[in-house]
Amino acid sequence: AQSVTQLDSHVSVSEGTPVLLRCNYSSSYSPSLFWYVQHPNKGLQLLLKYTSAATLVKGINGFEAEFKKSETSFHLTKPSAHMSDAAEYFCVVSALDGANNLFFGTGTRLTVIP
Amino acid sequence: DGGITQSPKYLFRKEGQNVTLSCEQNLNHDAMYWYRQDPGQGLRLIYYSQIVNDFQKGDIAEGYSVSREKKESFPLTVTSAQKNPTAFYLCASSRKGLAAYNEQFFGPGTRLTVL
């Protein structure tokens, strides 16, 4: 079975400081992993995805994530937070088992303090 | 300008009424999806369709129905049988194939409130 656990429901950082949003996954097969961002009352936008290529994945807006199989983790980081980064972030897993579904974490709300 | 549109943005309905949410895409994607989002929860899959005239139930299909008569359109009907329909509904689409490889593109969502 596939699932993701986002370890923090809310993260608060000061503008200009690093961002760390944590995600652990569980998968019976080799997973593909995604991070999506959602601004209030908007749809979701893909930040980055891991599909068994390089373990360090770079995404849009300066975000990156590292796939660590030994730790079953896919944490999202950014060196310096910007006010526009304030949003909800979802970690998502899909297993390469022939199904066509995604499994969403419960989300982490990022607040950026000026 | 390619993308997914959902209408209306806000929808109010009285208890006991059916209501249909629109989703249109001009990305030429084969697959389309409907999700429900509740506060503090991730997205839950209602229905999905990988090809015209075919669709499959997701995790929470009870009280919902869909159709897929055209590639571009995947309307969702929330029926009176849905016990707790107030939520934010998101439509998505992707190229055909494994979700693992094909990014899903999301519409802006419809917020449904039952009065």
PDB file of C-alpha atoms in Angstrom:
ATOM      1  CA  ALA A   1       0.000   0.000   0.000  1.00  0.00           C
ATOM      2  CA  GLN A   2       1.097   3.545  -0.667  1.00  0.00           C
ATOM      3  CA  SER A   3       0.883   6.474   1.720  1.00  0.00           C
ATOM      4  CA  VAL A   4       2.652   9.656   2.708  1.00  0.00           C
ATOM      5  CA  THR A   5       3.018  11.318   6.079  1.00  0.00           C
ATOM      6  CA  GLN A   6       3.688  15.017   6.322  1.00  0.00           C
ATOM      7  CA  LEU A   7       5.226  15.413   9.722  1.00  0.00           C
ATOM      8  CA  ASP A   8       4.209  19.027  10.338  1.00  0.00           C
ATOM      9  CA  SER A   9       0.768  20.484   9.755  1.00  0.00           C
ATOM     10  CA  HIS A  10       2.118  24.010  10.111  1.00  0.00           C
ATOM     11  CA  VAL A  11       5.591  25.503   9.669  1.00  0.00           C
ATOM     12  CA  SER A  12       6.459  29.114  10.357  1.00  0.00           C
ATOM     13  CA  VAL A  13       9.718  30.760   9.190  1.00  0.00           C
ATOM     14  CA  SER A  14      11.066  34.275   8.935  1.00  0.00           C
ATOM     15  CA  GLU A  15      11.600  35.788   5.520  1.00  0.00           C
ATOM     16  CA  GLY A  16      15.112  35.040   4.286  1.00  0.00           C
ATOM     17  CA  THR A  17      15.600  31.948   6.461  1.00  0.00           C
ATOM     18  CA  PRO A  18      15.654  28.328   5.241  1.00  0.00           C
ATOM     19  CA  VAL A  19      12.516  26.268   4.705  1.00  0.00           C
ATOM     20  CA  LEU A  20      12.217  22.569   5.559  1.00  0.00           C
ATOM     21  CA  LEU A  21       8.957  20.693   4.982  1.00  0.00           C
ATOM     22  CA  ARG A  22       9.153  17.052   5.948  1.00  0.00           C
ATOM     23  CA  CYS A  23       7.607  14.076   4.172  1.00  0.00           C
ATOM     24  CA  ASN A  24       7.939  10.339   4.739  1.00  0.00           C
ATOM     25  CA  TYR A  25       6.457   7.791   2.370  1.00  0.00           C
ATOM     26  CA  SER A  26       5.452   4.179   2.372  1.00  0.00           C
ATOM     27  CA  SER A  27       5.288   2.189  -0.829  1.00  0.00           C
ATOM     28  CA  SER A  28       5.244  -1.458  -1.846  1.00  0.00           C
ATOM     29  CA  TYR A  29       6.856  -0.590  -5.162  1.00  0.00           C
ATOM     30  CA  SER A  30       9.440   1.884  -6.364  1.00  0.00           C
ATOM     31  CA  PRO A  31       7.640   5.157  -5.845  1.00  0.00           C
ATOM     32  CA  SER A  32       7.405   8.354  -7.746  1.00  0.00           C
ATOM     33  CA  LEU A  33       7.121  11.352  -5.454  1.00  0.00           C
ATOM     34  CA  PHE A  34       5.830  14.856  -6.000  1.00  0.00           C
ATOM     35  CA  TRP A  35       5.500  18.118  -4.151  1.00  0.00           C
ATOM     36  CA  TYR A  36       2.589  20.381  -5.031  1.00  0.00           C
ATOM     37  CA  VAL A  37       1.849  23.887  -3.756  1.00  0.00           C
ATOM     38  CA  GLN A  38      -1.609  25.398  -3.254  1.00  0.00           C
ATOM     39  CA  HIS A  39      -2.259  29.072  -2.635  1.00  0.00           C
ATOM     40  CA  PRO A  40      -5.543  29.982  -0.895  1.00  0.00           C
ATOM     41  CA  ASN A  41      -8.642  29.054  -2.881  1.00  0.00           C
ATOM     42  CA  LYS A  42      -6.536  28.005  -5.851  1.00  0.00           C
ATOM     43  CA  GLY A  43      -5.720  24.760  -7.599  1.00  0.00           C
ATOM     44  CA  LEU A  44      -2.499  22.826  -7.059  1.00  0.00           C
ATOM     45  CA  GLN A  45       0.726  23.537  -8.914  1.00  0.00           C
ATOM     46  CA  LEU A  46       3.563  21.047  -9.326  1.00  0.00           C
ATOM     47  CA  LEU A  47       6.797  22.145  -7.639  1.00  0.00           C
ATOM     48  CA  LEU A  48       8.920  19.124  -8.473  1.00  0.00           C
ATOM     49  CA  LYS A  49       8.865  15.363  -8.990  1.00  0.00           C
ATOM     50  CA  TYR A  50      11.118  12.361  -8.451  1.00  0.00           C
ATOM     51  CA  THR A  51      10.827   9.439 -10.867  1.00  0.00           C
ATOM     52  CA  SER A  52      13.903   7.281 -10.121  1.00  0.00           C
ATOM     53  CA  ALA A  53      16.449   9.492 -11.834  1.00  0.00           C
ATOM     54  CA  ALA A  54      18.658  11.824  -9.772  1.00  0.00           C
ATOM     55  CA  THR A  55      17.894  11.660  -6.065  1.00  0.00           C
ATOM     56  CA  LEU A  56      18.264  15.430  -5.648  1.00  0.00           C
ATOM     57  CA  VAL A  57      15.441  17.083  -7.539  1.00  0.00           C
ATOM     58  CA  LYS A  58      15.314  20.782  -8.323  1.00  0.00           C
ATOM     59  CA  GLY A  59      11.970  22.447  -8.822  1.00  0.00           C
ATOM     60  CA  ILE A  60      10.476  25.824  -9.479  1.00  0.00           C
ATOM     61  CA  ASN A  61      10.881  28.921  -7.311  1.00  0.00           C
ATOM     62  CA  GLY A  62      14.159  27.709  -5.770  1.00  0.00           C
ATOM     63  CA  PHE A  63      12.710  24.610  -4.097  1.00  0.00           C
ATOM     64  CA  GLU A  64      14.430  21.259  -4.101  1.00  0.00           C
ATOM     65  CA  ALA A  65      13.889  17.849  -2.519  1.00  0.00           C
ATOM     66  CA  GLU A  66      16.093  14.842  -1.864  1.00  0.00           C
ATOM     67  CA  PHE A  67      14.885  11.262  -2.170  1.00  0.00           C
ATOM     68  CA  LYS A  68      16.404   9.127   0.586  1.00  0.00           C
ATOM     69  CA  LYS A  69      15.402   5.516   0.222  1.00  0.00           C
ATOM     70  CA  SER A  70      17.078   4.400   3.454  1.00  0.00           C
ATOM     71  CA  GLU A  71      15.034   6.936   5.397  1.00  0.00           C
ATOM     72  CA  THR A  72      11.904   6.698   3.177  1.00  0.00           C
ATOM     73  CA  SER A  73      11.914  10.471   3.082  1.00  0.00           C
ATOM     74  CA  PHE A  74      11.393  13.193   0.500  1.00  0.00           C
ATOM     75  CA  HIS A  75      11.802  16.463   2.373  1.00  0.00           C
ATOM     76  CA  LEU A  76      11.279  19.798   0.599  1.00  0.00           C
ATOM     77  CA  THR A  77      13.790  22.595   1.168  1.00  0.00           C
ATOM     78  CA  LYS A  78      14.518  26.142   0.095  1.00  0.00           C
ATOM     79  CA  PRO A  79      17.555  28.139   1.193  1.00  0.00           C
ATOM     80  CA  SER A  80      15.755  31.434   1.708  1.00  0.00           C
ATOM     81  CA  ALA A  81      12.022  31.933   2.231  1.00  0.00           C
ATOM     82  CA  HIS A  82      10.118  34.627   0.393  1.00  0.00           C
ATOM     83  CA  MET A  83       6.774  36.103   1.383  1.00  0.00           C
ATOM     84  CA  SER A  84       5.220  34.624  -1.762  1.00  0.00           C
ATOM     85  CA  ASP A  85       6.105  31.109  -0.547  1.00  0.00           C
ATOM     86  CA  ALA A  86       3.332  31.263   2.047  1.00  0.00           C
ATOM     87  CA  ALA A  87       0.931  28.508   0.963  1.00  0.00           C
ATOM     88  CA  GLU A  88      -0.127  24.896   1.583  1.00  0.00           C
ATOM     89  CA  TYR A  89       2.294  22.212   0.416  1.00  0.00           C
ATOM     90  CA  PHE A  90       1.354  18.627  -0.389  1.00  0.00           C
ATOM     91  CA  CYS A  91       3.646  15.627  -0.630  1.00  0.00           C
ATOM     92  CA  VAL A  92       2.262  13.028  -3.040  1.00  0.00           C
ATOM     93  CA  VAL A  93       3.233   9.449  -3.887  1.00  0.00           C
ATOM     94  CA  SER A  94       2.399   7.233  -6.817  1.00  0.00           C
ATOM     95  CA  ALA A  95       3.525   3.638  -7.068  1.00  0.00           C
ATOM     96  CA  LEU A  96       4.682   2.035 -10.280  1.00  0.00           C
ATOM     97  CA  ASP A  97       2.159  -0.763  -9.939  1.00  0.00           C
ATOM     98  CA  GLY A  98       0.011  -0.102 -12.974  1.00  0.00           C
ATOM     99  CA  ALA A  99      -2.564   1.967 -11.131  1.00  0.00           C
ATOM    100  CA  ASN A 100      -3.138   5.526 -12.096  1.00  0.00           C
ATOM    101  CA  ASN A 101      -3.732   7.174  -8.776  1.00  0.00           C
ATOM    102  CA  LEU A 102      -1.916   9.586  -6.530  1.00  0.00           C
ATOM    103  CA  PHE A 103      -1.903   9.475  -2.743  1.00  0.00           C
ATOM    104  CA  PHE A 104      -1.831  12.871  -1.056  1.00  0.00           C
ATOM    105  CA  GLY A 105      -0.444  13.843   2.308  1.00  0.00           C
ATOM    106  CA  THR A 106      -2.572  15.994   4.591  1.00  0.00           C
ATOM    107  CA  GLY A 107      -0.585  19.105   3.758  1.00  0.00           C
ATOM    108  CA  THR A 108       1.768  21.515   5.532  1.00  0.00           C
ATOM    109  CA  ARG A 109       0.803  25.146   5.825  1.00  0.00           C
ATOM    110  CA  LEU A 110       3.851  27.409   5.479  1.00  0.00           C
ATOM    111  CA  THR A 111       3.712  30.841   7.067  1.00  0.00           C
ATOM    112  CA  VAL A 112       6.433  33.378   6.252  1.00  0.00           C
ATOM    113  CA  ILE A 113       6.977  36.126   8.807  1.00  0.00           C
ATOM    114  CA  PRO A 114       8.245  39.454   7.490  1.00  0.00           C
TER     115      PRO A 114
ATOM    116  CA  ASP B   1      -3.661  29.767 -23.417  1.00  0.00           C
ATOM    117  CA  GLY B   2      -3.900  26.114 -22.365  1.00  0.00           C
ATOM    118  CA  GLY B   3      -5.271  24.945 -19.086  1.00  0.00           C
ATOM    119  CA  ILE B   4      -8.156  23.646 -17.040  1.00  0.00           C
ATOM    120  CA  THR B   5     -11.191  25.705 -16.191  1.00  0.00           C
ATOM    121  CA  GLN B   6     -13.752  24.991 -13.514  1.00  0.00           C
ATOM    122  CA  SER B   7     -17.009  26.772 -13.079  1.00  0.00           C
ATOM    123  CA  PRO B   8     -18.486  28.220 -11.062  1.00  0.00           C
ATOM    124  CA  LYS B   9     -15.867  29.298  -8.521  1.00  0.00           C
ATOM    125  CA  TYR B  10     -18.427  29.379  -5.713  1.00  0.00           C
ATOM    126  CA  LEU B  11     -21.650  27.385  -5.648  1.00  0.00           C
ATOM    127  CA  PHE B  12     -24.445  27.308  -3.139  1.00  0.00           C
ATOM    128  CA  ARG B  13     -27.097  24.643  -3.046  1.00  0.00           C
ATOM    129  CA  LYS B  14     -30.011  23.729  -0.864  1.00  0.00           C
ATOM    130  CA  GLU B  15     -30.163  20.350   0.788  1.00  0.00           C
ATOM    131  CA  GLY B  16     -31.803  17.745  -1.401  1.00  0.00           C
ATOM    132  CA  GLN B  17     -30.780  19.326  -4.684  1.00  0.00           C
ATOM    133  CA  ASN B  18     -28.438  17.863  -7.251  1.00  0.00           C
ATOM    134  CA  VAL B  19     -25.750  20.167  -8.629  1.00  0.00           C
ATOM    135  CA  THR B  20     -23.278  19.804 -11.491  1.00  0.00           C
ATOM    136  CA  LEU B  21     -19.728  21.154 -11.432  1.00  0.00           C
ATOM    137  CA  SER B  22     -18.067  21.895 -14.737  1.00  0.00           C
ATOM    138  CA  CYS B  23     -14.517  20.972 -15.732  1.00  0.00           C
ATOM    139  CA  GLU B  24     -13.044  21.712 -19.148  1.00  0.00           C
ATOM    140  CA  GLN B  25      -9.475  21.262 -20.417  1.00  0.00           C
ATOM    141  CA  ASN B  26      -7.793  22.263 -23.661  1.00  0.00           C
ATOM    142  CA  LEU B  27      -4.517  20.450 -22.988  1.00  0.00           C
ATOM    143  CA  ASN B  28      -5.498  17.477 -25.148  1.00  0.00           C
ATOM    144  CA  HIS B  29      -5.107  15.225 -22.113  1.00  0.00           C
ATOM    145  CA  ASP B  30      -6.696  11.794 -22.116  1.00  0.00           C
ATOM    146  CA  ALA B  31      -7.076  11.382 -18.369  1.00  0.00           C
ATOM    147  CA  MET B  32      -9.204  13.522 -16.070  1.00  0.00           C
ATOM    148  CA  TYR B  33      -9.845  13.387 -12.330  1.00  0.00           C
ATOM    149  CA  TRP B  34     -12.114  14.785  -9.638  1.00  0.00           C
ATOM    150  CA  TYR B  35     -10.893  15.325  -6.093  1.00  0.00           C
ATOM    151  CA  ARG B  36     -12.525  16.545  -2.946  1.00  0.00           C
ATOM    152  CA  GLN B  37     -10.569  18.630  -0.426  1.00  0.00           C
ATOM    153  CA  ASP B  38     -11.651  19.170   3.181  1.00  0.00           C
ATOM    154  CA  PRO B  39      -9.839  21.347   5.754  1.00  0.00           C
ATOM    155  CA  GLY B  40      -6.822  19.613   7.270  1.00  0.00           C
ATOM    156  CA  GLN B  41      -7.037  16.704   4.861  1.00  0.00           C
ATOM    157  CA  GLY B  42      -5.295  15.880   1.665  1.00  0.00           C
ATOM    158  CA  LEU B  43      -7.112  15.437  -1.603  1.00  0.00           C
ATOM    159  CA  ARG B  44      -9.354  12.413  -1.962  1.00  0.00           C
ATOM    160  CA  LEU B  45     -10.159  10.916  -5.335  1.00  0.00           C
ATOM    161  CA  ILE B  46     -13.836  10.823  -6.302  1.00  0.00           C
ATOM    162  CA  TYR B  47     -13.787   9.603  -9.916  1.00  0.00           C
ATOM    163  CA  TYR B  48     -11.317   9.390 -12.756  1.00  0.00           C
ATOM    164  CA  SER B  49     -11.453   8.784 -16.468  1.00  0.00           C
ATOM    165  CA  GLN B  50      -8.600   7.620 -18.654  1.00  0.00           C
ATOM    166  CA  ILE B  51     -10.471   7.760 -21.942  1.00  0.00           C
ATOM    167  CA  VAL B  52     -13.701   9.098 -23.415  1.00  0.00           C
ATOM    168  CA  ASN B  53     -16.832   7.135 -22.440  1.00  0.00           C
ATOM    169  CA  ASP B  54     -15.039   5.355 -19.627  1.00  0.00           C
ATOM    170  CA  PHE B  55     -14.593   6.269 -15.977  1.00  0.00           C
ATOM    171  CA  GLN B  56     -13.743   4.586 -12.702  1.00  0.00           C
ATOM    172  CA  LYS B  57     -14.738   5.127  -9.097  1.00  0.00           C
ATOM    173  CA  GLY B  58     -12.170   6.544  -6.753  1.00  0.00           C
ATOM    174  CA  ASP B  59     -12.020   6.249  -2.985  1.00  0.00           C
ATOM    175  CA  ILE B  60     -15.138   8.291  -2.183  1.00  0.00           C
ATOM    176  CA  ALA B  61     -17.506   7.917  -5.171  1.00  0.00           C
ATOM    177  CA  GLU B  62     -20.709   7.426  -3.185  1.00  0.00           C
ATOM    178  CA  GLY B  63     -23.175  10.255  -3.775  1.00  0.00           C
ATOM    179  CA  TYR B  64     -21.388  11.477  -6.909  1.00  0.00           C
ATOM    180  CA  SER B  65     -21.727  10.772 -10.614  1.00  0.00           C
ATOM    181  CA  VAL B  66     -19.718  11.738 -13.702  1.00  0.00           C
ATOM    182  CA  SER B  67     -19.811  11.532 -17.463  1.00  0.00           C
ATOM    183  CA  ARG B  68     -17.103  11.675 -20.106  1.00  0.00           C
ATOM    184  CA  GLU B  69     -18.782  12.240 -23.458  1.00  0.00           C
ATOM    185  CA  LYS B  70     -16.020  14.491 -24.791  1.00  0.00           C
ATOM    186  CA  LYS B  71     -12.283  14.433 -24.268  1.00  0.00           C
ATOM    187  CA  GLU B  72     -12.286  18.057 -23.088  1.00  0.00           C
ATOM    188  CA  SER B  73     -15.065  17.787 -20.528  1.00  0.00           C
ATOM    189  CA  PHE B  74     -15.586  15.824 -17.301  1.00  0.00           C
ATOM    190  CA  PRO B  75     -18.565  17.189 -15.328  1.00  0.00           C
ATOM    191  CA  LEU B  76     -19.235  16.058 -11.774  1.00  0.00           C
ATOM    192  CA  THR B  77     -22.734  15.827 -10.328  1.00  0.00           C
ATOM    193  CA  VAL B  78     -23.111  16.002  -6.577  1.00  0.00           C
ATOM    194  CA  THR B  79     -26.356  14.226  -5.818  1.00  0.00           C
ATOM    195  CA  SER B  80     -28.679  14.548  -2.867  1.00  0.00           C
ATOM    196  CA  ALA B  81     -27.344  11.174  -1.706  1.00  0.00           C
ATOM    197  CA  GLN B  82     -24.028  12.737  -0.777  1.00  0.00           C
ATOM    198  CA  LYS B  83     -24.247  13.122   2.999  1.00  0.00           C
ATOM    199  CA  ASN B  84     -21.746  15.929   3.473  1.00  0.00           C
ATOM    200  CA  PRO B  85     -21.185  17.714   0.169  1.00  0.00           C
ATOM    201  CA  THR B  86     -19.784  21.017   1.449  1.00  0.00           C
ATOM    202  CA  ALA B  87     -16.145  21.013   0.290  1.00  0.00           C
ATOM    203  CA  PHE B  88     -13.637  22.353  -2.210  1.00  0.00           C
ATOM    204  CA  TYR B  89     -13.700  20.351  -5.441  1.00  0.00           C
ATOM    205  CA  LEU B  90     -10.681  20.128  -7.711  1.00  0.00           C
ATOM    206  CA  CYS B  91     -10.521  18.812 -11.240  1.00  0.00           C
ATOM    207  CA  ALA B  92      -7.262  17.645 -12.815  1.00  0.00           C
ATOM    208  CA  SER B  93      -6.024  16.183 -16.067  1.00  0.00           C
ATOM    209  CA  SER B  94      -2.947  14.359 -17.304  1.00  0.00           C
ATOM    210  CA  ARG B  95      -1.566  12.580 -20.318  1.00  0.00           C
ATOM    211  CA  LYS B  96      -2.550   8.943 -20.535  1.00  0.00           C
ATOM    212  CA  GLY B  97      -0.380   6.507 -18.708  1.00  0.00           C
ATOM    213  CA  LEU B  98       0.983   5.889 -15.263  1.00  0.00           C
ATOM    214  CA  ALA B  99       0.386   8.656 -12.770  1.00  0.00           C
ATOM    215  CA  ALA B 100       3.963   8.102 -11.672  1.00  0.00           C
ATOM    216  CA  TYR B 101       5.271   9.674 -14.855  1.00  0.00           C
ATOM    217  CA  ASN B 102       2.545  12.041 -15.886  1.00  0.00           C
ATOM    218  CA  GLU B 103       2.060  15.204 -13.919  1.00  0.00           C
ATOM    219  CA  GLN B 104      -1.519  16.112 -13.086  1.00  0.00           C
ATOM    220  CA  PHE B 105      -2.576  19.656 -13.932  1.00  0.00           C
ATOM    221  CA  PHE B 106      -5.193  21.168 -11.655  1.00  0.00           C
ATOM    222  CA  GLY B 107      -8.026  23.584 -12.216  1.00  0.00           C
ATOM    223  CA  PRO B 108      -8.703  26.493  -9.831  1.00  0.00           C
ATOM    224  CA  GLY B 109     -11.415  24.606  -7.940  1.00  0.00           C
ATOM    225  CA  THR B 110     -15.087  25.067  -7.064  1.00  0.00           C
ATOM    226  CA  ARG B 111     -16.170  25.704  -3.500  1.00  0.00           C
ATOM    227  CA  LEU B 112     -19.542  24.099  -2.877  1.00  0.00           C
ATOM    228  CA  THR B 113     -21.596  25.092   0.130  1.00  0.00           C
ATOM    229  CA  VAL B 114     -24.823  23.366   1.060  1.00  0.00           C
ATOM    230  CA  LEU B 115     -27.238  25.617   2.891  1.00  0.00           C
TER     231      LEU B 115
END
